[in-house]
Short mmCIF file of C-alpha atoms and ligand atoms in Angstrom, two decimals:
data_model
loop_
_atom_site.label_atom_id
_atom_site.label_comp_id
_atom_site.label_asym_id
_atom_site.label_seq_id
_atom_site.Cartn_x
_atom_site.Cartn_y
_atom_site.Cartn_z
CA MET M 29 -8.67 9.73 -4.56
CA SER M 30 -5.77 10.80 -2.38
CA GLU M 31 -2.73 12.54 -3.81
CA GLN M 32 -0.55 9.61 -2.76
CA THR M 33 -2.27 7.25 -5.17
CA GLN M 34 -0.03 6.19 -8.04
CA GLN M 35 -0.73 8.01 -11.29
CA PHE M 36 0.47 7.62 -14.88
CA ALA M 37 0.63 11.27 -15.97
CA SER M 38 4.40 11.37 -15.85
CA ASP M 39 7.26 9.25 -14.68
CA ASN M 40 8.31 12.22 -12.54
CA TYR M 41 5.23 11.82 -10.33
CA SER M 42 7.16 9.08 -8.55
CA GLY M 43 9.41 9.61 -5.56
CA ILE M 44 13.06 8.83 -4.94
CA CYS M 45 14.19 5.23 -5.28
CA PRO M 46 15.76 3.50 -2.26
CA GLU M 47 19.24 3.32 -3.81
CA ALA M 48 19.38 7.06 -4.53
CA TRP M 49 17.91 7.87 -1.14
CA ALA M 50 20.40 5.68 0.72
CA ALA M 51 23.33 7.24 -1.11
CA MET M 52 22.11 10.74 -0.25
CA ALA M 53 21.82 9.71 3.40
CA GLN M 54 25.36 8.33 3.30
CA ALA M 55 26.61 11.54 1.73
CA ASN M 56 24.98 13.43 4.58
CA HIS M 57 27.71 12.65 7.12
CA GLY M 58 30.20 15.26 8.18
CA HIS M 59 31.77 17.84 5.92
CA GLU M 60 32.85 17.51 2.30
CA ARG M 61 34.56 19.80 -0.17
CA ALA M 62 32.15 21.95 -2.19
CA TYR M 63 31.47 22.64 -5.89
CA GLY M 64 32.14 19.12 -7.12
CA ASP M 65 35.57 18.75 -5.56
CA ASP M 66 34.28 15.93 -3.34
CA GLN M 67 34.67 12.14 -3.30
CA TRP M 68 31.03 11.45 -4.29
CA THR M 69 31.30 13.49 -7.45
CA ALA M 70 34.59 11.79 -8.35
CA ARG M 71 33.04 8.37 -7.72
CA ALA M 72 29.93 9.15 -9.77
CA ALA M 73 32.05 10.35 -12.70
CA ASP M 74 34.18 7.18 -12.47
CA HIS M 75 31.03 5.02 -12.45
CA PHE M 76 29.91 6.72 -15.66
CA ARG M 77 33.31 6.15 -17.28
CA ALA M 78 33.19 2.48 -16.30
CA LEU M 79 29.59 2.03 -17.41
CA PHE M 80 30.22 3.69 -20.78
CA GLU M 81 33.61 1.99 -21.18
CA THR M 82 35.31 5.24 -22.13
CA ASP M 83 37.14 8.17 -20.64
CA CYS M 84 34.35 10.73 -21.11
CA GLU M 85 34.05 14.15 -19.47
CA VAL M 86 31.20 14.17 -16.91
CA PHE M 87 29.25 17.14 -15.55
CA PHE M 88 26.14 17.41 -13.38
CA ALA M 89 23.20 19.79 -13.73
CA PHE M 90 19.96 20.18 -11.82
CA ASN M 91 17.59 19.09 -14.57
CA GLY M 92 17.16 18.07 -18.18
CA THR M 93 16.29 21.49 -19.53
CA ALA M 94 19.58 22.89 -18.24
CA ALA M 95 21.59 19.87 -19.35
CA ASN M 96 20.18 19.90 -22.88
CA SER M 97 20.41 23.66 -23.27
CA LEU M 98 23.97 23.93 -22.04
CA ALA M 99 25.11 20.88 -23.98
CA LEU M 100 23.57 22.20 -27.20
CA SER M 101 25.02 25.66 -26.66
CA SER M 102 28.49 24.13 -26.38
CA LEU M 103 28.03 22.39 -29.74
CA CYS M 104 27.28 25.44 -31.83
CA GLN M 105 27.57 29.21 -32.15
CA SER M 106 24.64 31.62 -31.96
CA TYR M 107 24.41 31.83 -35.77
CA HIS M 108 24.14 28.04 -36.08
CA SER M 109 21.00 25.92 -35.93
CA VAL M 110 20.01 22.66 -34.26
CA ILE M 111 17.96 20.02 -36.07
CA CYS M 112 15.39 18.28 -33.87
CA SER M 113 12.12 16.42 -34.19
CA GLU M 114 8.76 18.15 -33.99
CA THR M 115 8.02 16.42 -30.67
CA ALA M 116 11.47 17.07 -29.16
CA HIS M 117 11.44 18.23 -25.55
CA VAL M 118 13.96 20.94 -26.50
CA GLU M 119 11.39 22.30 -28.96
CA THR M 120 8.12 21.84 -27.07
CA ASP M 121 8.94 21.84 -23.35
CA GLU M 122 11.99 23.94 -22.55
CA CYS M 123 10.55 27.44 -22.86
CA GLY M 124 13.17 28.48 -25.40
CA ALA M 125 16.04 27.62 -23.04
CA PRO M 126 18.22 26.05 -25.79
CA GLU M 127 17.89 29.23 -27.86
CA PHE M 128 18.40 31.40 -24.77
CA PHE M 129 21.56 29.66 -23.53
CA SER M 130 23.03 29.49 -27.02
CA ASN M 131 22.33 33.20 -27.55
CA GLY M 132 19.93 32.52 -30.36
CA SER M 133 20.79 29.26 -32.15
CA LYS M 134 17.59 28.38 -33.97
CA LEU M 135 15.88 25.02 -33.67
CA LEU M 136 14.89 23.54 -37.04
CA ILE M 137 12.12 20.97 -37.04
CA ALA M 138 12.56 17.80 -39.07
CA ARG M 139 10.00 15.15 -40.00
CA THR M 140 9.84 12.00 -37.90
CA GLU M 141 8.71 8.41 -38.19
CA ALA M 142 7.22 7.12 -34.92
CA GLY M 143 8.86 10.06 -33.17
CA LYS M 144 12.29 9.33 -34.66
CA LEU M 145 14.46 11.40 -36.97
CA THR M 146 15.91 9.63 -39.99
CA PRO M 147 18.97 10.33 -42.16
CA ALA M 148 16.57 11.48 -44.89
CA SER M 149 14.65 13.90 -42.67
CA ILE M 150 17.92 15.35 -41.33
CA ARG M 151 19.34 15.68 -44.82
CA GLU M 152 16.19 17.44 -46.01
CA ILE M 153 16.49 20.16 -43.35
CA ALA M 154 20.30 20.42 -43.42
CA LEU M 155 20.40 20.90 -47.17
CA LYS M 156 17.29 23.04 -47.54
CA ARG M 157 19.24 26.29 -47.52
CA GLN M 158 22.95 26.92 -47.69
CA ASP M 159 23.07 30.65 -48.06
CA ILE M 160 24.26 33.34 -45.66
CA HIS M 161 20.71 34.39 -44.78
CA TYR M 162 19.82 31.15 -43.03
CA PRO M 163 21.25 29.87 -39.69
CA LYS M 164 23.80 27.22 -40.55
CA PRO M 165 22.86 23.71 -39.35
CA ARG M 166 25.49 22.51 -36.89
CA VAL M 167 23.88 20.01 -34.50
CA VAL M 168 21.37 17.18 -34.56
CA THR M 169 19.62 16.27 -31.32
CA LEU M 170 17.94 12.89 -30.84
CA THR M 171 15.82 11.89 -27.87
CA GLN M 172 16.42 8.34 -26.60
CA ALA M 173 13.85 6.98 -25.77
CA THR M 174 11.72 9.43 -27.76
CA GLU M 175 8.95 11.61 -26.39
CA VAL M 176 6.43 9.13 -27.85
CA GLY M 177 8.01 6.07 -26.27
CA SER M 178 9.87 4.69 -29.27
CA VAL M 179 13.53 3.71 -29.18
CA TYR M 180 16.32 4.24 -31.72
CA ARG M 181 18.18 1.03 -32.59
CA PRO M 182 22.00 1.21 -32.67
CA GLU M 183 21.92 0.87 -36.48
CA GLU M 184 19.56 3.84 -36.72
CA ILE M 185 21.85 5.98 -34.58
CA LYS M 186 24.85 4.88 -36.64
CA ALA M 187 23.09 5.81 -39.87
CA ILE M 188 22.20 9.22 -38.43
CA SER M 189 25.73 9.83 -37.19
CA ALA M 190 27.12 8.92 -40.61
CA THR M 191 24.84 11.57 -42.11
CA CYS M 192 25.99 14.02 -39.43
CA LYS M 193 29.66 13.36 -40.23
CA GLU M 194 29.03 13.87 -43.91
CA LEU M 195 27.22 17.16 -43.32
CA GLY M 196 29.49 18.50 -40.57
CA LEU M 197 26.93 18.20 -37.76
CA ASN M 198 27.55 17.35 -34.12
CA LEU M 199 25.28 14.72 -32.56
CA HIS M 200 23.59 15.29 -29.20
CA MET M 201 21.33 12.84 -27.38
CA ASP M 202 18.63 13.86 -24.92
CA GLY M 203 18.62 10.82 -22.68
CA ALA M 204 15.94 11.80 -20.19
CA ARG M 205 14.86 8.15 -20.57
CA PHE M 206 18.17 6.72 -21.75
CA ALA M 207 17.95 3.97 -19.11
CA ASN M 208 14.60 2.84 -20.52
CA ALA M 209 16.13 2.61 -23.99
CA CYS M 210 19.03 0.49 -22.69
CA ALA M 211 16.63 -1.78 -20.82
CA PHE M 212 14.42 -2.23 -23.87
CA LEU M 213 17.22 -3.02 -26.31
CA GLY M 214 19.48 -4.93 -23.97
CA CYS M 215 22.34 -2.91 -25.47
CA SER M 216 25.27 -1.50 -23.57
CA PRO M 217 25.27 2.27 -22.96
CA ALA M 218 28.41 2.48 -25.13
CA GLU M 219 26.71 0.82 -28.10
CA LEU M 220 23.90 3.37 -27.98
CA THR M 221 26.16 6.40 -27.69
CA TRP M 222 29.81 6.91 -28.62
CA LYS M 223 30.17 3.60 -30.45
CA ALA M 224 27.27 4.77 -32.64
CA GLY M 225 28.73 8.26 -33.09
CA VAL M 226 27.01 10.32 -30.37
CA ASP M 227 29.17 13.27 -29.24
CA VAL M 228 27.29 14.28 -26.09
CA LEU M 229 24.65 12.57 -23.94
CA CYS M 230 22.39 14.16 -21.35
CA PHE M 231 21.58 11.21 -19.08
CA GLY M 232 18.43 11.85 -17.05
CA GLY M 233 18.36 10.80 -13.42
CA THR M 234 15.02 12.23 -12.32
CA LYS M 235 12.74 9.89 -14.25
CA ASN M 236 15.01 7.00 -13.34
CA GLY M 237 14.45 7.46 -9.58
CA MET M 238 16.46 10.45 -8.40
CA ALA M 239 15.11 13.60 -6.75
CA VAL M 240 16.84 15.90 -9.24
CA GLY M 241 19.74 15.73 -11.59
CA ASP M 242 21.03 15.08 -15.05
CA ALA M 243 24.52 14.05 -16.02
CA ILE M 244 26.15 15.48 -19.15
CA LEU M 245 28.65 13.13 -20.76
CA PHE M 246 31.02 14.41 -23.45
CA PHE M 247 32.41 11.48 -25.44
CA ASN M 248 34.03 13.99 -27.74
CA ARG M 249 36.16 15.65 -25.07
CA ASP M 250 37.18 18.58 -27.27
CA LEU M 251 33.60 19.80 -27.13
CA ALA M 252 33.75 19.99 -23.32
CA VAL M 253 36.28 22.82 -23.21
CA ASP M 254 35.16 25.41 -20.64
CA PHE M 255 31.86 23.58 -20.09
CA ASP M 256 32.38 23.98 -16.33
CA TYR M 257 32.30 27.76 -16.77
CA ARG M 258 29.14 27.49 -18.85
CA CYS M 259 27.45 25.51 -16.06
CA LYS M 260 28.53 27.96 -13.40
CA GLN M 261 27.38 31.00 -15.38
CA ALA M 262 23.99 29.35 -15.95
CA GLY M 263 23.51 28.76 -12.22
CA GLN M 264 24.00 25.01 -12.63
CA LEU M 265 27.04 24.48 -10.42
CA ALA M 266 25.68 23.03 -7.18
CA SER M 267 27.77 24.11 -4.23
CA LYS M 268 26.78 20.99 -2.27
CA MET M 269 27.39 18.96 -5.40
CA ARG M 270 27.61 15.71 -3.47
CA PHE M 271 23.82 15.65 -3.18
CA LEU M 272 23.52 15.69 -6.98
CA SER M 273 26.26 13.15 -7.53
CA ALA M 274 25.79 10.68 -4.64
CA PRO M 275 22.40 9.47 -5.93
CA TRP M 276 24.12 8.55 -9.19
CA VAL M 277 26.57 6.39 -7.25
CA GLY M 278 23.56 4.71 -5.64
CA LEU M 279 21.89 4.11 -8.99
CA LEU M 280 24.96 3.04 -10.94
CA GLU M 281 27.01 0.91 -8.54
CA GLY M 282 24.59 -1.99 -8.22
CA GLY M 283 22.74 -1.64 -11.53
CA ALA M 284 19.58 -0.09 -10.04
CA TRP M 285 19.38 2.36 -12.98
CA LEU M 286 18.76 -0.53 -15.36
CA LYS M 287 16.55 -2.55 -13.02
CA HIS M 288 14.21 0.39 -12.39
CA ALA M 289 13.99 1.25 -16.08
CA GLY M 290 13.27 -2.39 -16.91
CA HIS M 291 10.48 -2.44 -14.36
CA ALA M 292 8.89 0.74 -15.77
CA ASN M 293 9.13 -0.71 -19.30
CA HIS M 294 7.56 -3.95 -18.11
CA CYS M 295 4.60 -2.07 -16.61
CA ALA M 296 4.07 -0.23 -19.90
CA GLN M 297 4.07 -3.57 -21.74
CA LEU M 298 1.55 -4.90 -19.25
CA LEU M 299 -0.74 -1.90 -19.70
CA SER M 300 -0.62 -2.13 -23.47
CA ALA M 301 -1.31 -5.88 -23.38
CA LEU M 302 -4.32 -5.34 -21.11
CA VAL M 303 -5.94 -2.68 -23.28
CA LYS M 304 -5.07 -3.50 -26.86
CA ASP M 305 -8.10 -5.69 -27.52
CA ILE M 306 -10.56 -3.05 -26.28
CA PRO M 307 -12.73 -1.94 -29.21
CA GLY M 308 -12.04 1.72 -30.06
CA VAL M 309 -8.68 1.84 -28.29
CA GLU M 310 -5.66 2.19 -30.59
CA LEU M 311 -1.99 2.21 -29.72
CA MET M 312 -0.62 5.41 -31.29
CA PHE M 313 3.03 4.38 -31.16
CA PRO M 314 4.91 1.14 -30.59
CA VAL M 315 5.35 0.53 -26.86
CA GLU M 316 9.10 0.19 -26.41
CA ALA M 317 10.05 2.25 -23.35
CA ASN M 318 7.90 3.16 -20.34
CA GLY M 319 5.10 5.07 -22.07
CA VAL M 320 1.81 3.95 -23.58
CA PHE M 321 0.02 6.32 -25.98
CA LEU M 322 -3.62 5.48 -26.53
CA GLN M 323 -6.09 6.91 -28.98
CA MET M 324 -9.60 6.68 -27.55
CA SER M 325 -12.82 8.67 -27.41
CA GLU M 326 -12.93 12.05 -25.67
CA GLN M 327 -15.91 10.82 -23.62
CA ALA M 328 -13.91 7.89 -22.34
CA LEU M 329 -11.03 10.19 -21.40
CA GLU M 330 -13.48 12.36 -19.48
CA VAL M 331 -14.83 9.31 -17.64
CA LEU M 332 -11.27 8.43 -16.64
CA ARG M 333 -10.63 11.96 -15.39
CA ILE M 334 -13.80 11.88 -13.29
CA LYS M 335 -12.62 8.61 -11.78
CA GLY M 336 -9.50 10.50 -10.68
CA TRP M 337 -6.96 9.36 -13.26
CA ARG M 338 -4.30 11.83 -14.33
CA PHE M 339 -2.70 11.69 -17.78
CA TYR M 340 -1.35 14.05 -20.42
CA THR M 341 -3.14 14.73 -23.70
CA PHE M 342 -0.52 16.91 -25.44
CA ILE M 343 -0.37 14.45 -28.30
CA GLY M 344 -3.63 15.69 -29.83
CA SER M 345 -7.35 15.13 -29.65
CA GLY M 346 -8.33 11.77 -28.18
CA GLY M 347 -4.69 10.89 -27.49
CA ALA M 348 -3.61 10.11 -23.94
CA ARG M 349 -0.16 9.39 -22.57
CA PHE M 350 0.32 6.96 -19.70
CA MET M 351 3.82 6.76 -18.20
CA CYS M 352 5.12 4.06 -15.87
CA SER M 353 7.80 4.65 -13.24
CA TRP M 354 10.44 2.73 -11.33
CA ASP M 355 7.86 2.14 -8.55
CA THR M 356 4.67 1.54 -10.56
CA GLU M 357 2.60 -1.24 -9.00
CA GLU M 358 1.19 -3.88 -11.33
CA GLU M 359 -2.05 -3.80 -9.37
CA ARG M 360 -2.44 -0.12 -10.22
CA VAL M 361 -1.77 -0.90 -13.91
CA ARG M 362 -4.57 -3.49 -13.79
CA GLU M 363 -6.92 -0.98 -12.17
CA LEU M 364 -6.19 1.57 -14.88
CA ALA M 365 -6.68 -0.98 -17.64
CA GLY M 366 -9.97 -2.06 -16.06
CA ASP M 367 -11.19 1.53 -15.91
CA ILE M 368 -10.17 2.14 -19.54
CA ARG M 369 -12.16 -0.94 -20.55
CA ALA M 370 -15.18 0.17 -18.52
CA ALA M 371 -14.97 3.72 -19.92
CA MET M 372 -14.89 2.48 -23.52
CA GLU M 373 -17.48 -0.23 -23.13
CA GLY M 374 -19.74 1.77 -20.80
C1 PLP S 548 11.61 15.08 -18.67
C2 PLP S 548 12.37 15.33 -19.91
C3 PLP S 548 13.48 16.19 -19.93
C4 PLP S 548 13.94 16.96 -18.72
O1 PLP S 548 13.01 17.83 -18.23
P1 PLP S 548 13.26 18.70 -16.91
O2 PLP S 548 11.88 18.99 -16.44
O3 PLP S 548 13.98 19.93 -17.34
O4 PLP S 548 14.09 17.88 -15.99
C5 PLP S 548 14.20 16.31 -21.10
N1 PLP S 548 13.86 15.63 -22.20
C6 PLP S 548 12.81 14.80 -22.23
C7 PLP S 548 12.51 14.04 -23.47
C8 PLP S 548 12.02 14.64 -21.09
O5 PLP S 548 10.98 13.81 -21.13
#
């Protein structure tokens, strides 16, 4: 099987979508001012403010790890702590970067239901200890859509933010797949963020069809003070910033961000529909965004690997994650489903 064949291991196996590519090509004419002082960066920031219907502060970083880590470090001091879920990317996949960039703010793991934090699980961790010997809880971070493909409803986010207000916690959202959550719910970006009490959003571009790049949106502008210095110090200020920001213009101006996310979600729905009647195959989580998590036999997973399929199994024994992308072909989804059926029935 050639390396060009579409795979489902991650949504970042895909390439760059036409809209982002075209905008980068357009930005590649002549000279422009550097370090974000250019027209593309201004346009991208204005598109975000229009899309979110608010005058938020907008910054750009190279990837999600940097965006999350820097955003979290601006929401707390080193002696504070950050409440997250056990499956949170910040906890499991960022190599300690949030702790590193915050000079030691500890991540505290809260219980989840289908990958989601709840007011009760946040309260449990936030109120567990209130003495001087324990790092003081100061931030909650939610992932939307979650690492297991579930999506927080606006009411759930509102309930969490009410708990945060009561307990003096800032609310951060890791939106590596924020577009997929919007597409699934049919909600406006504003409804899922500041209108529901989110202070800061890291909006992922990579999995949505860009080459690189995350945008950091501060709805609570007071929290953005000196954030530009924090980015620069962390090596996240691109000198040719227009190549980070222009693709956002391409994605946002004609609605491609939502169209691509909707397509990826649709492919995940198709995959789950094609496999859910196979004896021995169980859906591990509700399929809401662009991921399908299947519990199946280890032998069947091995058969799939031998056939050349790539997928992640971080979710535990017999669990496999299949992610769909902006460019996933339905035909390839059908092939995968057919091979899963053959592997289980064979
Ligand atoms: C992909 C991803 C990120 C960003 O990861 P980078 O590799 O640093 O770009 C952040 N959060 C979640 C939930 C992700 O899936």
